[in-house]
């Protein structure tokens, strides 16, 4: 469920008057997404997405996100474009929340990942990293390595209720990951998506029936960090089968396509195993935090943290880049 | 959350090949609705809604619902139209569920009901009843008076956990309602929507800025029953303020507009109080059943049954049609 804030039709009509996008035609909540409230908005001017930013998004960071989306689109990345109002502003308030209208992207996110998604994804990720280069402002990764220890601390009290021994296992894993993490400045940095899961990637078929990427969405975890870490997030999110076996063919295709557009340095390739462990730990920790901090009756999808425990264990066992397709 | 069944892009593409509606452009889950899975579907042929019918809908009844929607649209009601495939069939299977594509209706459902919604609603309801007259097949109301005693029986064991004394209060109310219920044949019958809540009614503004109804949706509770009972459902669903006070001005406007298009018989007007009690009890009972039978962790919106206890008590206290705007 991704409608946390309801918008009255009166408030919506008043809000839309600020935009030169025609008359309201339709307005439906979108089921996908868990962080913000998203509505599909149709006006006589076309299709749009209206997003109300919920409490996990810091309003002061929204200009950075919207600016990044603008910059990326100007440099060839298919991603939602913030629509400016008549006053030139893209960001205003609706129903007590910061809100923005963005352009609508065609495409369908893959409910079941297939091998042929891997290369387009790797290529698009490299394209995203290259296109981001000229965007000067930076944003620290609040969910990067420096954030993992505090996050684990917040799960310490109740974490073992999810699985006995979980916290001790995570303490050991975290220590190992931090010890092996690339030193600052040792790998290329840039703006990364940091959450490029299948539901944030739209595909359409080309003339030959092959999937091609029609757009990337949801840049609200984007930040400035190691470029290869973004690839590690994708290896976590796209390369496991439903039984948690790792599809090294798919991983290899993704990494190869990435490297064809933005060649990975030898040091980046060598770091892939620890970056993948770190990415698995990052999603495990936020899911675990949500799990132990969400009241059972709350209308929020709690994602299973143990899914990422299985992924983390796999990456802990993978000692070389080759073992994960690199 | 109204996506219970996920559809892979492969299955979707194969499914769409059965329809002459062009190429897939976009596919997003819709947040609204609680019974079925609904997707907004965009193709090169336009906008559509794809519905996967979930377990509460009896597949053998789907042809009746789709036939009613076709009949109503052919007689001037703005409602979704089932789209036939190349084989002439509107109903087929997708992801293991019965599924149909319907036309997309413009409009926005009112998150906050205002007085000016009441007359258009009453008028549209009467129009729906008149348009339904020529649809020969009937469907019994499984959630009508004959169903209330068994439903209450299924809540008997755990119902008082929601509020002490609740079951005894409902037993007494049900006995009174059934004793006063109009005798078979004493009031006009026809096809009713039976669930015309605000989220099933789309509005757009006319040139003067007044809301006009652009469409009615979700006919999957439709059945053949007392026409005035449908009005009683609307009085329950549209005429209470957020603090559960009854807005008799709004009710009166709704009834007047209904009667202007399809004049209520004196006997129907006289029956409105007991019909309103029955409608309140019907929604109370299904919500109570869901409440006591839904595991706390389930990803389903459990609606508060006690909201309808307050409405039921109001209608029990209203002895005359005038007290409820009739």
XYZ file of C-alpha atoms in Angstrom:
652
model
C 0.000 0.000 0.000
C 1.503 3.254 -1.006
C -1.122 5.792 -0.101
C -0.518 7.017 3.406
C -1.917 10.503 2.965
C -5.327 10.994 1.378
C -5.900 14.115 -0.685
C -9.347 15.666 -0.864
C -10.558 16.656 -4.296
C -10.817 20.280 -3.163
C -7.193 20.337 -2.021
C -6.140 18.605 -5.216
C -7.961 21.097 -7.428
C -6.441 24.018 -5.554
C -2.989 22.424 -5.829
C -3.336 21.812 -9.567
C -4.173 25.446 -10.165
C -0.508 26.172 -9.496
C 0.482 24.123 -12.571
C 0.046 24.782 -16.288
C -0.949 21.175 -17.010
C -4.624 21.480 -17.863
C -7.749 20.211 -16.148
C -8.006 17.242 -13.793
C -9.222 14.059 -15.499
C -8.422 11.244 -13.072
C -6.568 10.563 -9.843
C -5.882 7.078 -8.456
C -3.597 5.861 -5.731
C -0.698 3.666 -6.849
C -0.183 0.398 -4.991
C 3.560 0.190 -5.526
C 6.148 1.849 -3.305
C 6.478 1.842 0.450
C 8.084 5.131 1.432
C 5.868 7.836 -0.060
C 2.261 8.262 -1.204
C 2.009 8.113 -4.982
C -0.941 8.945 -7.183
C -1.399 8.499 -10.863
C -2.708 11.825 -12.116
C -4.298 12.371 -15.485
C -5.081 15.846 -16.744
C -6.074 17.199 -20.105
C -2.325 17.816 -20.443
C -1.324 14.161 -20.059
C -0.278 11.610 -17.457
C 1.700 12.512 -14.351
C 2.703 11.094 -10.979
C 1.883 13.083 -7.848
C 4.088 12.204 -4.887
C 3.468 13.214 -1.295
C 6.694 12.814 0.648
C 6.118 10.950 3.876
C 8.033 11.175 7.100
C 11.121 9.192 6.102
C 12.059 11.818 3.547
C 13.769 14.921 4.916
C 12.032 17.885 3.222
C 15.260 19.859 3.124
C 16.771 17.158 0.921
C 14.005 17.212 -1.675
C 15.594 19.961 -3.800
C 18.710 17.780 -4.099
C 16.679 14.788 -5.294
C 14.600 16.816 -7.743
C 17.712 18.583 -9.010
C 19.422 15.248 -9.579
C 16.410 13.952 -11.530
C 16.473 17.067 -13.703
C 20.209 16.776 -14.269
C 20.015 13.086 -15.148
C 17.189 13.618 -17.617
C 19.075 16.467 -19.233
C 21.936 14.027 -19.706
C 19.979 11.233 -21.335
C 18.624 9.186 -18.431
C 14.934 8.306 -18.733
C 13.631 9.259 -15.306
C 10.708 11.252 -13.903
C 10.985 14.998 -14.430
C 9.726 17.364 -11.741
C 7.062 19.591 -13.271
C 7.410 23.258 -12.383
C 4.391 25.282 -11.392
C 3.494 28.636 -12.859
C 5.762 30.172 -10.219
C 8.722 28.087 -11.353
C 8.631 25.943 -8.220
C 8.380 22.143 -8.454
C 7.987 21.586 -4.750
C 5.006 22.724 -2.702
C 2.704 21.435 0.014
C -0.429 19.295 -0.249
C -2.419 17.725 2.587
C 0.277 18.770 5.021
C 3.075 17.032 3.118
C 5.763 18.250 0.739
C 4.521 17.285 -2.709
C 5.677 17.335 -6.320
C 4.296 16.389 -9.706
C 6.595 14.457 -11.991
C 6.262 13.296 -15.559
C 4.847 9.837 -16.177
C 7.179 7.166 -17.546
C 5.960 4.348 -19.734
C 6.937 0.792 -18.932
C 6.316 -2.121 -16.622
C 8.525 -3.274 -13.788
C 9.388 -6.947 -13.918
C 7.564 -8.960 -11.267
C 9.836 -11.844 -12.133
C 13.393 -11.054 -13.160
C 14.710 -12.890 -16.191
C 18.224 -13.247 -17.569
C 17.534 -10.832 -20.384
C 16.884 -8.017 -17.912
C 20.446 -8.157 -16.595
C 22.412 -6.579 -19.432
C 19.988 -3.660 -19.988
C 20.116 -3.004 -16.245
C 23.916 -3.023 -16.075
C 24.071 -0.709 -19.062
C 21.486 1.681 -17.604
C 23.256 1.758 -14.242
C 26.543 2.721 -15.882
C 24.668 5.343 -17.901
C 23.186 6.730 -14.699
C 26.630 6.976 -13.105
C 28.121 8.719 -16.122
C 25.206 11.126 -16.457
C 25.418 12.066 -12.786
C 29.006 13.280 -13.083
C 28.212 16.924 -13.721
C 25.792 17.342 -10.787
C 27.902 19.238 -8.314
C 25.949 19.003 -5.066
C 26.548 15.907 -2.993
C 24.448 13.983 -0.493
C 26.011 11.661 2.064
C 24.686 8.110 2.191
C 22.856 7.974 5.511
C 22.434 4.243 5.025
C 26.104 3.659 4.146
C 28.761 1.933 6.260
C 28.843 4.674 8.904
C 25.121 4.162 9.492
C 25.139 0.398 9.912
C 26.536 0.205 13.445
C 23.934 2.639 14.882
C 21.154 0.881 12.952
C 22.238 -2.485 14.320
C 22.284 -0.921 17.782
C 18.617 0.041 17.395
C 17.761 -3.601 16.597
C 19.886 -5.093 19.360
C 17.151 -5.408 21.958
C 14.536 -7.233 19.862
C 16.504 -8.551 16.881
C 16.949 -12.079 18.210
C 13.168 -12.426 18.379
C 13.246 -12.658 14.588
C 15.815 -15.465 14.730
C 17.858 -16.642 17.728
C 21.518 -15.651 17.394
C 20.791 -13.112 14.674
C 22.401 -10.158 16.416
C 25.628 -12.011 17.174
C 25.838 -13.138 13.559
C 25.283 -9.570 12.359
C 27.879 -8.181 14.795
C 30.472 -10.543 13.369
C 29.471 -9.844 9.767
C 29.511 -6.090 10.269
C 32.967 -6.157 11.859
C 34.325 -8.121 8.922
C 32.681 -5.896 6.340
C 33.876 -2.661 7.920
C 37.408 -4.033 8.242
C 37.494 -4.893 4.519
C 35.589 -1.823 3.265
C 37.478 0.229 0.643
C 39.390 3.130 2.149
C 38.037 6.616 1.385
C 39.267 7.816 -1.992
C 40.377 4.382 -3.112
C 37.440 3.777 -5.482
C 35.511 6.119 -7.814
C 32.621 7.944 -6.212
C 29.607 9.646 -7.691
C 25.861 9.882 -7.447
C 24.248 6.481 -7.038
C 20.621 5.390 -7.059
C 21.216 3.115 -4.047
C 17.815 1.404 -4.322
C 17.571 0.137 -7.888
C 15.291 -2.802 -7.191
C 13.102 -4.315 -9.939
C 10.096 -2.196 -8.957
C 12.130 0.916 -9.741
C 13.045 -0.122 -13.268
C 10.535 -0.004 -16.113
C 10.908 -2.107 -19.224
C 9.169 -2.247 -22.570
C 9.786 -4.703 -25.372
C 11.707 -3.542 -28.424
C 10.692 -4.533 -31.935
C 12.459 -7.876 -31.551
C 10.543 -8.641 -28.339
C 13.594 -8.051 -26.149
C 13.192 -6.007 -22.961
C 14.667 -2.548 -23.075
C 14.639 -0.092 -20.189
C 12.065 2.658 -20.580
C 12.865 4.431 -17.338
C 14.272 4.452 -13.822
C 12.218 5.799 -10.921
C 12.315 6.547 -7.195
C 15.517 8.480 -6.588
C 14.756 9.215 -2.942
C 17.595 7.078 -1.598
C 20.045 8.506 -4.128
C 23.274 9.757 -2.614
C 26.963 10.234 -3.275
C 28.943 7.083 -2.628
C 31.081 4.402 -4.289
C 29.789 3.798 -7.801
C 30.529 0.077 -7.558
C 28.358 -0.110 -4.430
C 25.340 0.677 -6.644
C 26.258 -2.346 -8.749
C 26.486 -4.395 -5.534
C 22.934 -3.290 -4.624
C 21.740 -4.502 -8.028
C 23.535 -7.823 -7.645
C 21.604 -8.267 -4.394
C 18.283 -7.152 -5.816
C 18.315 -8.816 -9.249
C 20.536 -11.895 -9.184
C 18.979 -14.268 -6.664
C 16.458 -16.897 -7.667
C 13.280 -17.296 -5.595
C 15.048 -20.087 -3.644
C 17.922 -17.680 -2.855
C 20.390 -19.421 -5.103
C 22.655 -16.900 -6.811
C 22.357 -16.715 -10.591
C 25.956 -16.056 -11.550
C 25.108 -16.000 -15.265
C 22.754 -13.091 -14.709
C 25.287 -11.325 -12.454
C 28.004 -11.756 -15.012
C 25.809 -10.328 -17.781
C 24.963 -7.329 -15.606
C 28.581 -6.619 -14.674
C 29.761 -7.089 -18.262
C 27.153 -4.661 -19.599
C 28.020 -2.157 -16.878
C 31.710 -2.414 -17.685
C 31.100 -2.045 -21.406
C 29.712 1.425 -20.752
C 31.757 2.426 -17.723
C 34.741 0.100 -17.352
C 35.153 -1.129 -13.798
C 38.614 -0.521 -12.398
C 40.482 -3.604 -11.170
C 40.117 -2.265 -7.607
C 36.363 -1.923 -8.037
C 36.068 -5.458 -9.350
C 38.204 -6.744 -6.465
C 35.949 -4.935 -3.983
C 32.688 -6.370 -5.347
C 32.419 -9.189 -2.778
C 32.678 -6.870 0.241
C 30.450 -4.282 -1.435
C 27.826 -6.999 -1.990
C 28.095 -8.049 1.653
C 27.645 -4.451 2.697
C 24.622 -3.988 0.435
C 23.021 -7.173 1.786
C 23.646 -5.959 5.330
C 22.164 -2.527 4.558
C 18.832 -3.952 3.371
C 18.849 -6.540 6.117
C 19.296 -3.840 8.763
C 16.571 -1.479 7.551
C 14.152 -4.396 7.188
C 15.083 -5.685 10.621
C 14.607 -2.227 12.104
C 11.170 -1.983 10.488
C 10.307 -5.508 11.594
C 11.058 -4.966 15.264
C 9.636 -1.445 15.276
C 6.385 -1.887 13.333
C 3.316 -2.600 15.455
C 1.683 -5.829 14.202
C -1.533 -4.037 13.212
C 0.146 -1.265 11.224
C -0.827 -0.993 7.568
C 2.733 -1.190 6.325
C 4.314 -3.971 4.335
C 7.033 -5.406 6.522
C 9.599 -7.048 4.286
C 11.255 -10.164 5.609
C 14.735 -9.302 6.936
C 15.813 -12.934 6.800
C 15.710 -12.872 3.008
C 18.784 -10.660 3.239
C 20.401 -12.857 5.871
C 20.467 -15.577 3.239
C 21.926 -13.202 0.676
C 24.484 -11.917 3.179
C 25.593 -15.464 3.980
C 26.030 -16.176 0.301
C 28.217 -13.117 -0.210
C 30.209 -13.894 2.939
C 30.982 -17.256 1.369
C 31.987 -15.684 -1.955
C 35.642 -14.808 -1.620
C 36.500 -13.740 -5.148
C 34.828 -11.451 -7.688
C 34.580 -14.446 -10.023
C 32.309 -16.228 -7.539
C 29.729 -13.493 -7.999
C 30.097 -13.044 -11.732
C 32.766 -10.315 -11.692
C -3.703 -2.300 -0.723
C -5.498 -3.697 -3.688
C -2.927 -5.848 -5.356
C -3.143 -9.346 -3.978
C -2.021 -11.181 -7.087
C 1.110 -10.099 -8.912
C 1.230 -10.489 -12.671
C 4.527 -11.165 -14.410
C 5.237 -9.113 -17.494
C 5.439 -12.305 -19.560
C 1.984 -13.425 -18.419
C 0.632 -9.934 -19.015
C 2.018 -9.750 -22.535
C 0.579 -13.172 -23.375
C -2.779 -12.123 -21.903
C -2.862 -8.863 -23.856
C -2.331 -10.707 -27.115
C -5.922 -11.902 -26.765
C -7.175 -8.293 -27.039
C -7.237 -5.871 -29.960
C -6.137 -2.937 -27.799
C -2.633 -2.258 -29.058
C 0.754 -2.568 -27.396
C 1.503 -2.416 -23.690
C 2.668 1.021 -22.507
C 2.355 0.933 -18.706
C 0.965 -1.201 -15.904
C 0.658 -0.058 -12.279
C -1.200 -1.473 -9.330
C -4.069 0.633 -7.992
C -4.145 1.281 -4.252
C -7.920 1.614 -3.949
C -10.292 -1.309 -3.483
C -10.147 -4.159 -1.016
C -11.818 -7.138 -2.712
C -9.967 -7.616 -6.002
C -6.572 -6.809 -7.509
C -6.779 -3.818 -9.836
C -4.182 -2.507 -12.232
C -4.162 0.610 -14.317
C -3.229 -0.516 -17.802
C -2.113 1.790 -20.575
C -1.699 0.551 -24.109
C -1.217 2.296 -27.410
C -5.023 1.950 -27.615
C -5.747 3.951 -24.460
C -6.295 3.550 -20.740
C -7.917 0.478 -19.189
C -8.398 -1.225 -15.834
C -7.313 -4.837 -15.465
C -9.069 -6.658 -12.624
C -8.057 -10.006 -11.175
C -10.984 -11.405 -9.233
C -9.902 -12.627 -5.841
C -11.405 -15.342 -3.701
C -14.475 -13.506 -2.454
C -15.884 -13.291 -5.955
C -17.588 -16.455 -7.214
C -16.261 -16.957 -10.777
C -19.605 -18.348 -11.928
C -21.222 -15.006 -11.088
C -18.793 -12.914 -13.139
C -20.803 -13.174 -16.383
C -23.791 -11.715 -14.504
C -21.764 -8.741 -13.252
C -20.113 -8.076 -16.621
C -23.466 -8.436 -18.365
C -25.035 -5.936 -15.988
C -22.221 -3.442 -16.618
C -22.725 -3.818 -20.375
C -26.477 -3.400 -20.019
C -26.175 -0.335 -17.809
C -23.708 1.366 -20.136
C -25.955 0.643 -23.094
C -28.698 2.427 -21.171
C -26.801 5.567 -20.334
C -24.979 4.762 -17.095
C -21.316 5.783 -17.084
C -19.653 2.627 -15.785
C -16.708 0.444 -16.798
C -17.276 -1.595 -19.936
C -15.816 -5.092 -20.185
C -13.514 -5.227 -23.187
C -13.957 -8.297 -25.369
C -10.960 -10.187 -26.674
C -10.460 -11.171 -30.275
C -12.454 -14.309 -29.487
C -15.408 -12.270 -28.229
C -14.788 -13.256 -24.608
C -14.342 -10.614 -21.905
C -13.472 -13.044 -19.155
C -10.332 -15.157 -19.128
C -7.620 -16.286 -16.711
C -4.436 -14.514 -15.643
C -2.015 -15.538 -12.893
C -4.442 -18.222 -11.799
C -7.347 -15.809 -11.337
C -10.369 -14.947 -13.429
C -9.521 -11.623 -15.052
C -11.125 -8.965 -17.221
C -10.117 -5.704 -18.848
C -12.590 -2.843 -18.541
C -12.630 0.628 -19.970
C -11.105 3.432 -17.921
C -13.435 6.041 -16.440
C -12.334 9.613 -15.842
C -13.008 11.225 -12.505
C -11.912 11.405 -8.893
C -13.661 9.842 -5.924
C -14.322 12.274 -3.092
C -12.068 11.640 -0.122
C -14.249 14.058 1.845
C -17.949 14.120 1.034
C -19.534 17.542 0.673
C -23.144 18.612 0.497
C -22.953 19.243 -3.214
C -22.166 15.583 -3.873
C -25.524 14.447 -2.481
C -27.920 15.483 -5.238
C -25.762 14.171 -8.109
C -25.456 10.891 -6.228
C -29.215 10.551 -5.638
C -29.865 11.316 -9.271
C -27.262 8.814 -10.493
C -28.613 6.108 -8.192
C -32.123 6.534 -9.553
C -30.693 6.497 -13.076
C -28.894 3.250 -12.278
C -32.119 1.675 -11.019
C -34.087 2.755 -14.081
C -31.365 1.632 -16.492
C -31.190 -1.782 -14.838
C -34.840 -2.566 -15.516
C -34.356 -4.373 -18.790
C -31.612 -6.736 -17.538
C -33.519 -9.962 -17.152
C -31.164 -12.169 -15.155
C -31.311 -11.774 -11.402
C -28.810 -12.329 -8.611
C -29.912 -12.868 -5.027
C -28.380 -10.590 -2.401
C -26.140 -12.940 -0.425
C -25.578 -10.132 2.064
C -29.286 -9.303 2.403
C -31.562 -9.956 5.402
C -31.474 -13.729 4.994
C -27.694 -13.649 5.295
C -27.448 -11.542 8.444
C -28.390 -14.198 11.008
C -25.786 -16.698 9.741
C -23.160 -13.940 9.510
C -23.863 -12.872 13.083
C -23.576 -16.531 14.093
C -20.043 -16.637 12.657
C -19.082 -13.631 14.804
C -20.760 -14.905 17.979
C -17.716 -16.537 19.528
C -15.285 -13.601 19.262
C -17.520 -10.587 18.621
C -17.586 -9.360 22.208
C -13.798 -9.058 22.127
C -14.337 -6.011 19.910
C -16.714 -4.457 22.462
C -18.301 -6.114 25.512
C -22.005 -6.700 24.998
C -21.763 -6.215 21.235
C -23.314 -9.548 20.276
C -26.336 -9.120 22.570
C -26.906 -5.629 21.159
C -26.705 -6.993 17.618
C -29.056 -9.890 18.409
C -31.681 -7.426 19.626
C -31.176 -5.070 16.688
C -31.344 -7.878 14.154
C -34.586 -9.248 15.623
C -36.187 -5.810 15.428
C -34.986 -5.178 11.905
C -36.152 -8.538 10.588
C -39.570 -8.089 12.257
C -40.039 -4.707 10.570
C -38.474 -5.624 7.202
C -40.795 -5.046 4.209
C -42.675 -8.192 3.187
C -41.619 -9.780 -0.122
C -43.317 -8.053 -3.022
C -44.372 -5.036 -0.981
C -41.701 -2.695 -2.401
C -40.228 -2.318 -5.904
C -37.271 -4.541 -6.634
C -34.565 -4.345 -9.250
C -30.830 -4.459 -9.734
C -28.983 -2.494 -7.091
C -25.316 -1.554 -6.721
C -25.407 -2.413 -3.002
C -21.962 -0.903 -2.291
C -22.100 2.646 -3.619
C -19.584 4.140 -1.208
C -17.658 7.317 -2.097
C -14.687 5.376 -3.464
C -16.992 3.856 -6.082
C -18.267 7.165 -7.407
C -16.139 9.391 -9.635
C -16.786 13.099 -9.985
C -15.475 15.836 -12.218
C -16.281 19.520 -12.069
C -18.635 20.977 -14.627
C -18.000 24.368 -16.254
C -19.498 26.119 -13.227
C -17.155 24.290 -10.845
C -19.946 22.054 -9.506
C -19.280 18.339 -9.082
C -20.956 16.104 -11.620
C -20.709 12.328 -11.649
C -18.364 10.992 -14.312
C -18.875 7.337 -13.499
C -19.825 4.551 -11.096
C -17.501 1.593 -10.551
C -17.176 -1.737 -8.741
C -20.393 -3.628 -9.419
C -19.223 -6.825 -7.742
C -21.747 -6.625 -4.910
C -24.580 -5.779 -7.302
C -27.674 -7.939 -6.887
C -31.436 -7.933 -7.211
C -33.139 -6.500 -4.152
C -35.299 -3.625 -2.909
C -34.402 -0.481 -4.835
C -34.884 1.687 -1.756
C -32.353 -0.459 0.097
C -29.685 0.889 -2.274
C -30.662 4.392 -1.198
C -30.369 3.260 2.426
C -26.815 2.052 1.729
C -25.972 5.502 0.332
C -27.515 7.248 3.338
C -25.168 5.183 5.505
C -22.134 5.723 3.333
C -22.484 9.411 2.428
C -24.472 11.229 5.099
C -22.496 10.924 8.323
C -19.964 13.518 9.358
C -16.534 12.379 10.585
C -17.879 12.588 14.169
C -20.787 10.281 13.209
C -23.399 12.988 13.409
C -26.011 12.526 10.680
C -26.177 15.291 8.108
C -29.911 15.409 7.436
C -29.530 18.233 4.922
C -27.302 16.079 2.771
C -29.625 13.078 3.173
C -32.623 15.152 2.197
C -30.863 16.464 -0.920
C -29.932 12.918 -1.917
C -33.453 11.551 -1.426
C -35.022 14.509 -3.210
C -32.757 14.110 -6.212
C -33.422 10.369 -6.287
C -37.172 10.939 -6.154
C -37.031 13.561 -8.864
C -35.792 10.917 -11.273
C -37.514 7.838 -9.869
C -40.303 8.890 -7.480
C -40.160 6.947 -4.227
C -43.487 5.279 -3.371
C -44.976 6.228 -0.006
C -44.296 2.687 1.187
C -40.623 2.993 0.190
C -40.310 6.299 2.000
C -41.967 4.816 5.073
C -39.535 1.884 5.006
C -36.393 4.039 4.829
C -35.635 3.897 8.582
C -35.665 0.099 8.767
C -33.803 -0.166 5.453
C -31.120 2.160 6.839
C -30.874 0.037 9.991
C -30.503 -3.050 7.843
C -27.832 -1.451 5.687
C -25.892 -0.346 8.781
C -26.146 -3.857 10.191
C -24.972 -5.410 6.897
C -21.736 -3.392 6.814
C -21.256 -3.821 10.531
C -21.541 -7.612 10.223
C -19.120 -8.046 7.312
C -16.612 -5.748 8.989
C -17.036 -7.581 12.290
C -16.589 -10.911 10.542
C -13.390 -9.645 8.903
C -12.189 -8.161 12.177
C -12.505 -11.347 14.194
C -11.314 -13.564 11.339
C -8.315 -11.609 10.041
C -4.961 -12.583 11.537
C -3.306 -9.449 12.983
C -0.330 -9.691 10.594
C -2.412 -10.060 7.428
C -1.919 -7.388 4.794
C -5.584 -6.496 4.574
C -7.243 -3.275 5.627
C -9.583 -4.209 8.458
C -12.291 -1.571 8.622
C -13.585 -0.667 12.040
C -16.926 -2.430 12.663
C -17.804 -0.035 15.472
C -18.160 2.836 12.984
C -21.294 1.055 11.832
C -22.463 0.358 15.384
C -22.692 4.126 15.795
C -24.594 4.460 12.538
C -26.896 1.588 13.456
C -27.687 3.179 16.815
C -28.526 6.420 15.070
C -30.927 4.727 12.678
C -32.474 2.703 15.524
C -33.243 6.038 17.185
C -34.738 7.492 13.996
C -38.384 6.448 13.985
C -39.708 8.412 11.035
C -38.499 8.959 7.461
C -38.371 12.694 8.250
C -35.708 12.076 10.913
C -33.372 10.817 8.211
C -34.231 13.350 5.544
C -37.023 11.376 3.830
